[in-house]
mmCIF file of C-alpha atoms in Angstrom:
data_model
loop_
_atom_site.group_PDB
_atom_site.id
_atom_site.type_symbol
_atom_site.label_atom_id
_atom_site.label_comp_id
_atom_site.label_asym_id
_atom_site.label_seq_id
_atom_site.Cartn_x
_atom_site.Cartn_y
_atom_site.Cartn_z
ATOM 1 C CA THR I 1 0.000 0.000 0.000
ATOM 2 C CA TYR I 2 1.004 3.601 -0.436
ATOM 3 C CA ASP I 3 0.783 6.543 1.961
ATOM 4 C CA SER I 4 -0.501 8.689 -0.885
ATOM 5 C CA LEU I 5 -0.910 8.529 -4.615
ATOM 6 C CA ALA I 6 2.232 10.648 -4.931
ATOM 7 C CA ASP I 7 4.232 7.682 -3.572
ATOM 8 C CA ALA I 8 2.961 5.318 -6.288
ATOM 9 C CA SER I 9 4.257 5.070 -9.816
ATOM 10 C CA HIS I 10 1.888 4.886 -12.760
ATOM 11 C CA TYR I 11 2.935 1.306 -13.309
ATOM 12 C CA ALA I 12 2.179 0.349 -9.702
ATOM 13 C CA LEU I 13 -1.273 1.913 -9.925
ATOM 14 C CA LEU I 14 -1.973 -0.183 -13.004
ATOM 15 C CA GLY I 15 -0.576 -3.297 -11.302
ATOM 16 C CA ILE I 16 2.144 -3.972 -13.861
ATOM 17 C CA GLU I 17 5.942 -4.041 -13.944
ATOM 18 C CA GLU I 18 7.885 -0.967 -15.080
ATOM 19 C CA THR I 19 9.303 -3.054 -17.926
ATOM 20 C CA ALA I 20 5.803 -3.685 -19.360
ATOM 21 C CA THR I 21 5.239 -3.327 -23.066
ATOM 22 C CA ALA I 22 2.881 -0.719 -24.535
ATOM 23 C CA GLU I 23 0.335 -3.458 -25.161
ATOM 24 C CA GLN I 24 0.447 -4.547 -21.494
ATOM 25 C CA VAL I 25 0.087 -0.925 -20.352
ATOM 26 C CA ASN I 26 -2.933 -0.485 -22.641
ATOM 27 C CA GLU I 27 -4.544 -3.686 -21.395
ATOM 28 C CA ALA I 28 -3.972 -2.780 -17.724
ATOM 29 C CA TYR I 29 -5.292 0.756 -18.275
ATOM 30 C CA PHE I 30 -8.526 -0.417 -19.895
ATOM 31 C CA LYS I 31 -8.999 -3.063 -17.218
ATOM 32 C CA GLN I 32 -8.768 -0.384 -14.487
ATOM 33 C CA ALA I 33 -10.944 2.037 -16.473
ATOM 34 C CA LYS I 34 -13.670 -0.591 -16.779
ATOM 35 C CA ARG I 35 -13.343 -1.470 -13.093
ATOM 36 C CA TRP I 36 -13.761 2.104 -11.811
ATOM 37 C CA HIS I 37 -16.030 3.693 -14.433
ATOM 38 C CA THR I 38 -19.012 5.513 -12.925
ATOM 39 C CA ASP I 39 -21.479 3.919 -15.345
ATOM 40 C CA ARG I 40 -21.087 0.670 -13.406
ATOM 41 C CA PHE I 41 -22.982 2.294 -10.539
ATOM 42 C CA ALA I 42 -25.567 4.228 -12.572
ATOM 43 C CA GLY I 43 -28.138 1.443 -12.731
ATOM 44 C CA MET I 44 -28.266 0.823 -8.995
ATOM 45 C CA GLY I 45 -30.538 3.784 -8.248
ATOM 46 C CA LEU I 46 -32.795 2.895 -11.143
ATOM 47 C CA GLU I 47 -33.160 -0.674 -9.852
ATOM 48 C CA PHE I 48 -34.008 0.621 -6.379
ATOM 49 C CA GLY I 49 -36.612 3.068 -7.682
ATOM 50 C CA SER I 50 -38.188 0.616 -10.099
ATOM 51 C CA GLY I 51 -38.545 -1.976 -7.325
ATOM 52 C CA ILE I 52 -40.457 0.499 -5.182
ATOM 53 C CA ALA I 53 -42.546 1.766 -8.099
ATOM 54 C CA GLY I 54 -43.461 -1.745 -9.212
ATOM 55 C CA PHE I 55 -44.699 -2.824 -5.801
ATOM 56 C CA VAL I 56 -46.528 0.475 -5.213
ATOM 57 C CA LEU I 57 -48.362 0.103 -8.530
ATOM 58 C CA LEU I 58 -49.233 -3.495 -7.673
ATOM 59 C CA GLY I 59 -50.549 -2.348 -4.269
ATOM 60 C CA TRP I 60 -52.555 0.446 -5.881
ATOM 61 C CA TRP I 61 -54.122 -2.036 -8.323
ATOM 62 C CA ILE I 62 -55.008 -4.439 -5.479
ATOM 63 C CA ASP I 63 -56.522 -1.582 -3.462
ATOM 64 C CA ARG I 64 -58.654 -0.483 -6.427
ATOM 65 C CA SER I 65 -59.734 -4.048 -7.218
ATOM 66 C CA PHE I 66 -60.668 -5.096 -3.675
ATOM 67 C CA ASN I 67 -61.498 -1.665 -2.194
ATOM 68 C CA THR I 68 -58.895 -2.017 0.596
ATOM 69 C CA GLU I 69 -57.318 1.454 0.332
ATOM 70 C CA PRO I 70 -54.517 2.137 1.493
ATOM 71 C CA VAL I 71 -53.478 -1.231 2.962
ATOM 72 C CA ALA I 72 -52.027 -2.828 -0.174
ATOM 73 C CA LEU I 73 -50.469 0.460 -1.343
ATOM 74 C CA VAL I 74 -48.530 0.885 1.914
ATOM 75 C CA THR I 75 -47.625 -2.817 1.960
ATOM 76 C CA GLY I 76 -46.372 -2.518 -1.614
ATOM 77 C CA ALA I 77 -44.253 0.518 -0.724
ATOM 78 C CA VAL I 78 -42.681 -1.324 2.210
ATOM 79 C CA LEU I 79 -42.042 -4.515 0.212
ATOM 80 C CA GLY I 80 -40.623 -2.503 -2.691
ATOM 81 C CA SER I 81 -38.290 -0.619 -0.355
ATOM 82 C CA VAL I 82 -37.074 -3.809 1.298
ATOM 83 C CA GLY I 83 -36.561 -5.541 -2.037
ATOM 84 C CA GLY I 84 -34.823 -2.503 -3.513
ATOM 85 C CA LEU I 85 -32.494 -2.201 -0.524
ATOM 86 C CA TYR I 86 -31.701 -5.901 -0.707
ATOM 87 C CA VAL I 87 -30.661 -5.626 -4.359
ATOM 88 C CA LEU I 88 -28.715 -2.409 -3.679
ATOM 89 C CA ILE I 89 -26.760 -3.915 -0.776
ATOM 90 C CA ARG I 90 -26.124 -7.199 -2.618
ATOM 91 C CA ARG I 91 -24.713 -5.353 -5.631
ATOM 92 C CA ALA I 92 -22.562 -3.149 -3.381
ATOM 93 C CA PHE I 93 -21.051 -6.241 -1.742
ATOM 94 C CA GLU I 94 -20.419 -7.821 -5.147
ATOM 95 C CA MET I 95 -18.662 -4.666 -6.340
ATOM 96 C CA GLN I 96 -16.553 -4.469 -3.207
ATOM 97 C CA LYS I 97 -15.562 -8.108 -3.620
ATOM 98 C CA GLU I 98 -14.536 -7.396 -7.222
ATOM 99 C CA ALA I 99 -12.555 -4.322 -6.128
ATOM 100 C CA SER I 100 -10.668 -6.167 -3.389
ATOM 101 C CA PRO I 101 -7.261 -7.441 -4.432
ATOM 102 C CA PRO I 102 -7.137 -11.225 -4.732
ATOM 103 C CA ARG I 103 -5.612 -13.122 -1.820
ATOM 104 C CA ARG I 104 -2.229 -14.673 -2.379
ATOM 105 C CA SER I 105 -1.942 -18.344 -1.528
ATOM 106 C CA GLY I 106 0.574 -17.644 1.255
ATOM 107 C CA ASP I 107 -1.736 -15.249 3.113
ATOM 108 C CA GLU I 108 -3.265 -16.649 6.274
ATOM 109 C CA ARG I 109 -6.566 -15.502 7.654
ATOM 110 C CA LYS I 110 -6.939 -15.328 11.402
ATOM 111 C CA ASP I 111 -10.134 -15.664 13.374
ATOM 112 C CA ASP I 112 -10.997 -13.563 16.452
ATOM 113 C CA SER I 113 -8.764 -15.716 18.684
ATOM 114 C CA GLY I 114 -5.675 -14.787 16.637
ATOM 115 C CA GLU I 115 -5.160 -18.371 15.474
ATOM 116 C CA PRO I 116 -4.719 -19.041 11.777
ATOM 117 C CA GLY I 117 -7.925 -20.225 10.151
ATOM 118 C CA PRO I 118 -8.623 -22.078 6.933
ATOM 119 C CA ASN I 119 -7.732 -20.253 3.702
#
């Protein structure tokens, strides 16, 4: 790790050796650009909102059909929010897992007791 970005070389930030060819630099650059591009996160808010909207519309339809206003509408809003949050959190964990550097085979994980655990 680096204390600041000023301490890191361009090659280290791309995860390649300083003797890398132009083709390797290009490949590493595009890999990092794809990994950190903001468009990866753009759909998360849309998924959250569409989950809420879908369940609210379903609740509204049920209320109109069975004359139970506003029970199904409120239930739909709650279920949509819970479902949307679930998807949002699951995707955030997946993205964090992708962003984490892979473990090397020699690294040992330790549990709370300080003893090495299974890799």
